[in-house]
Tab-separated table of C-alpha atoms in Angstrom:
chain	number	residue	atom	x	y	z
A	1	UNK	CA	20.984	18.438	-12.464
A	2	UNK	CA	24.608	17.949	-11.377
A	3	UNK	CA	23.481	17.346	-7.802
A	4	UNK	CA	21.074	14.597	-8.951
A	5	UNK	CA	23.898	12.701	-10.656
A	6	UNK	CA	25.811	12.493	-7.380
A	7	UNK	CA	22.722	11.466	-5.425
A	8	UNK	CA	22.036	8.659	-7.904
A	9	UNK	CA	25.658	7.518	-7.627
A	10	UNK	CA	25.581	7.656	-3.818
A	11	UNK	CA	22.307	5.711	-3.542
A	12	UNK	CA	23.759	2.864	-5.620
A	13	UNK	CA	26.689	2.179	-3.257
A	14	UNK	CA	25.569	-1.298	-2.197
A	15	UNK	CA	28.263	-2.065	0.394
A	16	UNK	CA	27.492	1.049	2.424
A	17	UNK	CA	24.378	0.636	4.558
A	18	UNK	CA	21.482	3.076	4.652
A	19	UNK	CA	22.419	3.966	8.217
A	20	UNK	CA	26.011	4.723	7.190
A	21	UNK	CA	24.829	6.780	4.217
A	22	UNK	CA	22.580	8.824	6.483
A	23	UNK	CA	25.505	9.464	8.833
A	24	UNK	CA	27.709	10.586	5.934
A	25	UNK	CA	24.988	12.942	4.661
A	26	UNK	CA	24.506	14.403	8.140
A	27	UNK	CA	28.224	15.134	8.332
A	28	UNK	CA	28.957	16.311	4.772
A	29	UNK	CA	25.452	17.413	3.613
A	30	UNK	CA	25.881	16.473	-0.052
A	31	UNK	CA	26.933	13.387	-2.081
A	32	UNK	CA	28.872	15.772	-4.323
A	33	UNK	CA	31.102	16.611	-1.359
A	34	UNK	CA	31.325	12.954	-0.314
A	35	UNK	CA	32.397	11.987	-3.840
A	36	UNK	CA	35.449	14.250	-3.564
A	37	UNK	CA	36.626	13.100	-0.123
A	38	UNK	CA	40.059	11.568	0.342
A	39	UNK	CA	40.523	8.077	1.843
A	40	UNK	CA	42.096	9.644	4.950
A	41	UNK	CA	39.076	11.898	5.533
A	42	UNK	CA	36.628	9.037	5.107
A	43	UNK	CA	38.544	6.844	7.569
A	44	UNK	CA	38.681	9.673	10.098
A	45	UNK	CA	34.863	9.754	10.198
A	46	UNK	CA	34.900	6.187	11.622
A	47	UNK	CA	31.609	5.645	9.796
A	48	UNK	CA	33.089	3.102	7.371
A	49	UNK	CA	36.119	0.837	7.716
A	50	UNK	CA	39.193	0.558	5.486
A	51	UNK	CA	37.733	-2.272	3.383
A	52	UNK	CA	34.615	-0.223	2.663
A	53	UNK	CA	36.726	2.839	1.854
A	54	UNK	CA	38.523	0.779	-0.804
A	55	UNK	CA	35.141	-0.271	-2.218
A	56	UNK	CA	34.069	3.376	-2.179
A	57	UNK	CA	36.963	4.439	-4.402
A	58	UNK	CA	36.568	1.470	-6.743
A	59	UNK	CA	32.935	2.558	-7.223
A	60	UNK	CA	33.647	6.228	-7.868
A	61	UNK	CA	32.158	6.346	-11.375
A	62	UNK	CA	29.195	8.369	-12.642
A	63	UNK	CA	28.456	6.240	-15.717
A	64	UNK	CA	25.521	4.312	-14.184
A	65	UNK	CA	24.184	7.455	-12.497
A	66	UNK	CA	24.164	9.266	-15.861
A	67	UNK	CA	22.183	6.404	-17.415
A	68	UNK	CA	19.762	6.443	-14.474
A	69	UNK	CA	19.157	10.166	-14.852
A	70	UNK	CA	18.413	9.743	-18.550
A	71	UNK	CA	15.877	7.003	-17.727
A	72	UNK	CA	14.177	9.192	-15.116
A	73	UNK	CA	13.807	12.049	-17.566
A	74	UNK	CA	12.431	9.855	-20.370
A	75	UNK	CA	9.894	8.171	-18.086
A	76	UNK	CA	8.788	11.255	-16.123
A	77	UNK	CA	10.097	9.922	-12.821
A	78	UNK	CA	11.092	12.434	-10.155
A	79	UNK	CA	13.928	11.897	-7.680
A	80	UNK	CA	12.727	13.716	-4.565
A	81	UNK	CA	15.661	14.765	-2.413
A	82	UNK	CA	15.232	15.261	1.325
A	83	UNK	CA	15.664	19.045	1.106
A	84	UNK	CA	12.929	19.282	-1.561
A	85	UNK	CA	9.812	21.131	-0.270
A	86	UNK	CA	7.631	18.235	-1.487
A	87	UNK	CA	9.571	15.607	0.462
A	88	UNK	CA	7.277	14.336	3.274
A	89	UNK	CA	8.462	15.752	6.593
A	90	UNK	CA	7.085	12.712	8.413
A	91	UNK	CA	9.657	10.506	6.657
A	92	UNK	CA	12.536	12.740	7.729
A	93	UNK	CA	11.598	11.961	11.325
A	94	UNK	CA	11.985	8.195	10.912
A	95	UNK	CA	14.774	6.443	12.804
A	96	UNK	CA	16.412	5.620	9.460
A	97	UNK	CA	14.942	8.006	6.879
A	98	UNK	CA	15.190	7.275	3.147
A	99	UNK	CA	17.974	9.090	1.323
A	100	UNK	CA	15.581	10.144	-1.428
A	101	UNK	CA	12.382	8.941	-3.090
A	102	UNK	CA	11.754	7.938	-6.673
A	103	UNK	CA	8.258	9.199	-7.504
A	104	UNK	CA	5.925	8.877	-10.473
A	105	UNK	CA	2.439	10.371	-10.603
A	106	UNK	CA	0.666	13.077	-8.636
A	107	UNK	CA	3.226	14.515	-6.195
A	108	UNK	CA	0.547	16.674	-4.533
A	109	UNK	CA	-0.683	13.523	-2.759
A	110	UNK	CA	2.399	13.750	-0.538
A	111	UNK	CA	0.832	16.853	0.998
A	112	UNK	CA	-2.593	15.265	1.526
A	113	UNK	CA	-4.213	16.488	4.772
A	114	UNK	CA	-5.177	12.939	5.790
A	115	UNK	CA	-3.803	9.572	4.648
A	116	UNK	CA	-4.787	6.133	5.927
A	117	UNK	CA	-2.772	2.987	5.198
A	118	UNK	CA	-4.696	-0.213	4.439
A	119	UNK	CA	-2.725	-3.438	4.750
A	120	UNK	CA	-3.408	-7.160	4.991
A	121	UNK	CA	-3.057	-10.624	3.534
A	122	UNK	CA	-1.681	-11.378	0.073
A	123	UNK	CA	-4.148	-14.299	-0.064
A	124	UNK	CA	-7.319	-12.867	1.461
A	125	UNK	CA	-10.729	-14.426	1.785
A	126	UNK	CA	-13.709	-13.055	-0.115
A	127	UNK	CA	-14.715	-11.189	3.043
A	128	UNK	CA	-11.287	-9.573	3.348
A	129	UNK	CA	-11.359	-8.404	-0.277
A	130	UNK	CA	-14.857	-7.010	0.214
A	131	UNK	CA	-13.816	-5.038	3.319
A	132	UNK	CA	-10.731	-3.644	1.559
A	133	UNK	CA	-12.797	-2.411	-1.375
A	134	UNK	CA	-15.566	-0.960	0.806
A	135	UNK	CA	-13.285	0.884	3.234
A	136	UNK	CA	-10.945	2.255	0.566
A	137	UNK	CA	-13.838	3.480	-1.568
A	138	UNK	CA	-15.636	5.051	1.383
A	139	UNK	CA	-12.562	6.812	2.784
A	140	UNK	CA	-11.392	7.947	-0.648
A	141	UNK	CA	-14.837	9.360	-1.438
A	142	UNK	CA	-14.331	12.074	1.190
A	143	UNK	CA	-10.820	12.974	0.047
A	144	UNK	CA	-8.714	10.692	2.228
A	145	UNK	CA	-5.589	9.337	0.531
A	146	UNK	CA	-5.172	5.562	0.723
A	147	UNK	CA	-1.603	4.278	1.198
A	148	UNK	CA	-0.587	0.664	0.645
A	149	UNK	CA	2.183	-1.532	-0.718
A	150	UNK	CA	0.842	-2.598	-4.137
A	151	UNK	CA	1.142	-6.257	-3.168
A	152	UNK	CA	-1.398	-8.811	-4.314
A	153	UNK	CA	-4.514	-9.253	-2.189
A	154	UNK	CA	-5.641	-6.581	0.286
A	155	UNK	CA	-3.124	-3.990	-0.983
A	156	UNK	CA	-4.265	-4.283	-4.581
A	157	UNK	CA	-7.977	-4.248	-3.694
A	158	UNK	CA	-7.431	-1.103	-1.589
A	159	UNK	CA	-5.690	0.706	-4.442
A	160	UNK	CA	-8.461	-0.309	-6.855
A	161	UNK	CA	-11.162	0.880	-4.452
A	162	UNK	CA	-9.532	4.298	-4.201
A	163	UNK	CA	-8.804	4.652	-7.931
A	164	UNK	CA	-12.449	3.901	-8.636
A	165	UNK	CA	-13.395	6.850	-6.403
A	166	UNK	CA	-11.158	9.936	-6.487
A	167	UNK	CA	-7.869	8.305	-7.382
A	168	UNK	CA	-6.166	9.456	-4.182
A	169	UNK	CA	-3.875	6.528	-3.545
A	170	UNK	CA	-0.145	6.048	-2.965
A	171	UNK	CA	1.654	2.779	-3.664
A	172	UNK	CA	4.963	2.260	-1.846
A	173	UNK	CA	7.088	-0.297	-3.683
A	174	UNK	CA	9.548	-2.897	-2.459
A	175	UNK	CA	11.331	-2.775	-5.824
A	176	UNK	CA	12.749	-0.155	-8.133
A	177	UNK	CA	10.049	2.153	-9.457
A	178	UNK	CA	10.567	0.676	-12.928
A	179	UNK	CA	9.440	-2.794	-11.779
A	180	UNK	CA	5.853	-3.904	-11.155
A	181	UNK	CA	5.715	-6.677	-8.571
A	182	UNK	CA	3.700	-8.828	-8.631
A	183	UNK	CA	2.997	-8.790	-12.378
A	184	UNK	CA	-0.693	-9.387	-11.737
A	185	UNK	CA	-0.896	-5.748	-10.578
A	186	UNK	CA	0.444	-4.280	-13.842
A	187	UNK	CA	-2.887	-2.668	-14.738
A	188	UNK	CA	-3.316	-0.876	-11.392
A	189	UNK	CA	0.439	-0.053	-11.394
A	190	UNK	CA	0.093	1.770	-14.735
A	191	UNK	CA	-3.137	3.466	-13.681
A	192	UNK	CA	-1.612	4.744	-10.438
A	193	UNK	CA	1.310	6.254	-12.354
A	194	UNK	CA	-1.316	8.430	-14.072
A	195	UNK	CA	-4.010	9.025	-11.432
A	196	UNK	CA	-2.278	8.222	-8.143
A	197	UNK	CA	1.350	8.093	-7.008
A	198	UNK	CA	4.076	5.433	-7.030
A	199	UNK	CA	6.986	5.750	-4.583
A	200	UNK	CA	10.186	3.806	-3.972
A	201	UNK	CA	13.426	4.355	-2.110
A	202	UNK	CA	15.054	1.524	-4.061
A	203	UNK	CA	17.166	2.106	-7.147
A	204	UNK	CA	16.110	1.463	-10.724
A	205	UNK	CA	16.187	-2.235	-11.501
A	206	UNK	CA	16.183	-3.338	-7.842
A	207	UNK	CA	14.382	-6.680	-7.607
A	208	UNK	CA	11.810	-7.745	-4.973
A	209	UNK	CA	14.303	-9.056	-2.423
A	210	UNK	CA	12.829	-10.339	0.871
A	211	UNK	CA	14.427	-7.657	3.078
A	212	UNK	CA	13.072	-4.858	0.895
A	213	UNK	CA	9.505	-5.297	2.128
A	214	UNK	CA	10.040	-4.830	5.885
A	215	UNK	CA	12.132	-1.775	4.964
A	216	UNK	CA	9.347	-0.534	2.670
A	217	UNK	CA	6.733	-0.949	5.404
A	218	UNK	CA	8.120	1.852	7.579
A	219	UNK	CA	7.375	4.278	4.737
A	220	UNK	CA	3.770	3.060	4.442
A	221	UNK	CA	3.097	3.855	8.101
A	222	UNK	CA	5.264	6.991	7.968
A	223	UNK	CA	3.133	8.501	5.207
A	224	UNK	CA	-0.129	7.808	7.071
A	225	UNK	CA	-1.940	9.150	10.102
A	226	UNK	CA	-3.454	5.743	10.788
A	227	UNK	CA	-3.107	2.110	9.708
A	228	UNK	CA	-6.061	-0.195	9.028
A	229	UNK	CA	-5.356	-3.935	9.236
A	230	UNK	CA	-7.624	-6.263	7.267
A	231	UNK	CA	-7.001	-9.985	7.628
A	232	UNK	CA	-3.424	-10.617	8.795
A	233	UNK	CA	-1.726	-13.699	10.176
A	234	UNK	CA	0.210	-13.582	13.454
A	235	UNK	CA	3.533	-13.592	11.590
A	236	UNK	CA	3.113	-11.315	8.614
A	237	UNK	CA	4.497	-8.194	6.985
A	238	UNK	CA	1.360	-6.361	8.044
A	239	UNK	CA	2.367	-6.647	11.687
A	240	UNK	CA	5.792	-5.209	10.855
A	241	UNK	CA	3.994	-2.172	9.461
A	242	UNK	CA	1.901	-1.983	12.627
A	243	UNK	CA	5.045	-2.035	14.783
A	244	UNK	CA	6.440	0.870	12.765
A	245	UNK	CA	3.128	2.687	13.160
A	246	UNK	CA	3.150	2.248	16.937
A	247	UNK	CA	6.748	3.476	17.151
A	248	UNK	CA	5.713	6.519	15.114
A	249	UNK	CA	2.698	7.222	17.335
A	250	UNK	CA	0.101	6.410	14.675
A	251	UNK	CA	-3.418	5.074	15.216
A	252	UNK	CA	-3.977	1.369	14.531
A	253	UNK	CA	-7.363	0.057	13.395
A	254	UNK	CA	-8.438	-3.549	12.911
A	255	UNK	CA	-11.452	-5.173	11.299
A	256	UNK	CA	-12.237	-8.262	13.445
A	257	UNK	CA	-12.391	-11.648	11.767
A	258	UNK	CA	-13.155	-15.320	12.217
A	259	UNK	CA	-11.441	-16.545	15.402
A	260	UNK	CA	-11.210	-20.034	13.941
A	261	UNK	CA	-8.908	-19.186	11.036
A	262	UNK	CA	-5.228	-18.230	11.038
A	263	UNK	CA	-5.796	-15.558	8.347
A	264	UNK	CA	-7.430	-13.254	10.913
A	265	UNK	CA	-5.341	-14.253	13.941
A	266	UNK	CA	-2.856	-11.372	13.715
A	267	UNK	CA	-5.563	-8.720	13.560
A	268	UNK	CA	-7.538	-10.298	16.389
A	269	UNK	CA	-4.379	-10.353	18.512
A	270	UNK	CA	-3.890	-6.625	17.865
A	271	UNK	CA	-7.426	-6.030	19.124
A	272	UNK	CA	-6.576	-7.865	22.349
A	273	UNK	CA	-3.534	-5.606	22.697
A	274	UNK	CA	-5.546	-2.402	22.359
A	275	UNK	CA	-5.975	-1.596	18.671
A	276	UNK	CA	-9.259	0.079	17.786
A	277	UNK	CA	-11.939	-2.269	16.495
A	278	UNK	CA	-13.704	-0.930	13.403
A	279	UNK	CA	-16.712	-2.261	11.532
A	280	UNK	CA	-17.576	0.876	9.589
A	281	UNK	CA	-15.451	3.584	7.903
A	282	UNK	CA	-17.037	6.108	10.273
A	283	UNK	CA	-15.171	4.408	13.130
A	284	UNK	CA	-11.959	5.713	11.543
A	285	UNK	CA	-13.311	9.085	10.452
A	286	UNK	CA	-14.490	10.013	13.927
A	287	UNK	CA	-10.849	10.222	15.035
A	288	UNK	CA	-10.089	12.928	12.497
A	289	UNK	CA	-13.122	14.714	11.035
A	290	UNK	CA	-16.808	15.458	11.475
A	291	UNK	CA	-18.613	13.155	9.129
A	292	UNK	CA	-22.272	14.293	8.932
A	293	UNK	CA	-21.751	15.209	5.294
A	294	UNK	CA	-19.972	11.923	4.670
A	295	UNK	CA	-22.899	10.006	6.202
A	296	UNK	CA	-25.336	11.633	3.800
A	297	UNK	CA	-22.982	10.901	0.905
A	298	UNK	CA	-22.491	7.207	1.699
A	299	UNK	CA	-26.162	6.621	2.482
A	300	UNK	CA	-27.036	8.065	-0.917
A	301	UNK	CA	-24.470	5.766	-2.551
A	302	UNK	CA	-25.879	2.765	-0.656
A	303	UNK	CA	-29.375	3.597	-1.849
A	304	UNK	CA	-28.151	3.748	-5.450
A	305	UNK	CA	-26.337	0.415	-5.033
A	306	UNK	CA	-29.427	-1.250	-3.562
A	307	UNK	CA	-31.610	0.058	-6.385
A	308	UNK	CA	-29.125	-1.147	-9.001
A	309	UNK	CA	-29.063	-4.605	-7.404
A	310	UNK	CA	-32.853	-4.743	-7.281
A	311	UNK	CA	-33.005	-3.951	-11.004
A	312	UNK	CA	-30.827	-6.992	-11.680
A	313	UNK	CA	-33.225	-9.245	-9.751
A	314	UNK	CA	-35.777	-9.806	-12.527
A	315	UNK	CA	-36.908	-13.229	-11.316
A	316	UNK	CA	-38.993	-13.515	-8.088
A	317	UNK	CA	-37.058	-16.643	-7.123
A	318	UNK	CA	-33.765	-14.743	-7.521
A	319	UNK	CA	-35.120	-12.144	-5.096
A	320	UNK	CA	-36.083	-14.941	-2.692
A	321	UNK	CA	-32.533	-16.351	-2.755
A	322	UNK	CA	-31.068	-12.837	-2.462
A	323	UNK	CA	-33.093	-12.181	0.707
A	324	UNK	CA	-32.028	-15.519	2.195
A	325	UNK	CA	-28.348	-14.806	1.495
A	326	UNK	CA	-28.744	-11.384	3.176
A	327	UNK	CA	-30.062	-13.210	6.251
A	328	UNK	CA	-26.957	-15.405	6.404
A	329	UNK	CA	-27.745	-18.463	4.298
A	330	UNK	CA	-24.365	-19.381	2.813
A	331	UNK	CA	-24.552	-22.822	1.139
A	332	UNK	CA	-26.681	-24.382	-1.587
A	333	UNK	CA	-28.146	-26.901	0.884
A	334	UNK	CA	-29.230	-24.060	3.191
A	335	UNK	CA	-30.816	-22.169	0.289
A	336	UNK	CA	-32.663	-25.277	-0.911
A	337	UNK	CA	-34.032	-25.836	2.595
A	338	UNK	CA	-34.898	-22.170	3.131
A	339	UNK	CA	-36.492	-21.532	-0.251
A	340	UNK	CA	-38.255	-24.850	-0.836
A	341	UNK	CA	-37.000	-24.817	-4.429
A	342	UNK	CA	-35.497	-27.896	-6.122
A	343	UNK	CA	-31.689	-28.037	-6.076
A	344	UNK	CA	-31.348	-27.880	-9.865
A	345	UNK	CA	-33.396	-24.678	-9.952
A	346	UNK	CA	-31.354	-23.139	-7.102
A	347	UNK	CA	-28.121	-23.962	-8.961
A	348	UNK	CA	-29.452	-22.373	-12.146
A	349	UNK	CA	-30.603	-19.209	-10.334
A	350	UNK	CA	-27.274	-18.860	-8.516
A	351	UNK	CA	-25.394	-19.167	-11.804
A	352	UNK	CA	-27.443	-16.314	-13.294
A	353	UNK	CA	-26.925	-14.175	-10.163
A	354	UNK	CA	-23.174	-14.781	-10.309
A	355	UNK	CA	-23.054	-13.750	-13.984
A	356	UNK	CA	-24.962	-10.575	-13.039
A	357	UNK	CA	-22.312	-9.906	-10.332
A	358	UNK	CA	-24.864	-10.009	-7.517
A	359	UNK	CA	-23.159	-12.879	-5.681
A	360	UNK	CA	-19.785	-14.595	-5.557
A	361	UNK	CA	-19.332	-18.314	-4.897
A	362	UNK	CA	-16.000	-19.361	-3.410
A	363	UNK	CA	-15.165	-22.680	-1.793
A	364	UNK	CA	-18.872	-23.491	-1.556
A	365	UNK	CA	-19.761	-20.282	0.289
A	366	UNK	CA	-22.193	-17.844	-1.316
A	367	UNK	CA	-21.605	-14.168	-0.620
A	368	UNK	CA	-23.157	-10.936	-1.813
A	369	UNK	CA	-20.815	-8.692	-3.796
């Protein structure tokens, strides 16, 4: 308990960088020891300058740390220290490892035998959302832990896909663990605190500052054996995560996308540079496990899904439109031409199919859900 107070105090020293803090810990082993150092000893380390030493002594108070500890206890949040057996060894090997991790949820997920990160656009297309849900559900169904950043878009869809399967998902935050960002993810944030795991290296109350997210991304790749990119622009946070993954020797997977849109340009560029192209979850699984059993499992699930969809298609004309959409017909004009039905009837049928959650219409394109 006493040790935690000093860690919480040490982590809140804003004018001492993470690199400097790591160097101080390597030299003195404990924040409790660092707290008691004299100005002369600190200056002799040459880790921080005289101005920072003055700041250090002005900040030598445990009041905020005591309040933080009380909050952690009341809200069932764990502060995982680097010498804790549950602290992920892979993160200790990072160039700049986190000092400690705030954690809420199922800590056993940190010891998962296989974790795959899924990352991508905050403003994905319908196709990108569909891929995120499919891949996260399929991988989670065989016990793989899905890691992502709890951002809007691909991240959120990936967490939802996993929660809807076995719940094996880890969200790495770019804020304090007491803050849900963006607010639109509050429901999945709360659910993951119960069925998955939330992690942050940032202090309680830390806001979503721009530099937090590139820093957060190294933990996403560090916790995973591989990183799957779904729909990323050429200049995006997803590519920062990929760079961390490559530096860490992790596998990089990419779902190819439309070469005519900027949303997929980053992923397509990664494919040109040697990332593994994937179109099916088995393309990822083959790098780690034998998946005969998984094939049987997913084929059975597909059969159930197809049967459920067929039950929703009570009207023969709905089935006709469904078959045309499966063949690639994407607009109302194409469906009118292909089906021979009047446009008002096609519109009415599509509305009923959308209500039944068989299709989704976005920007004039009709897609199967």
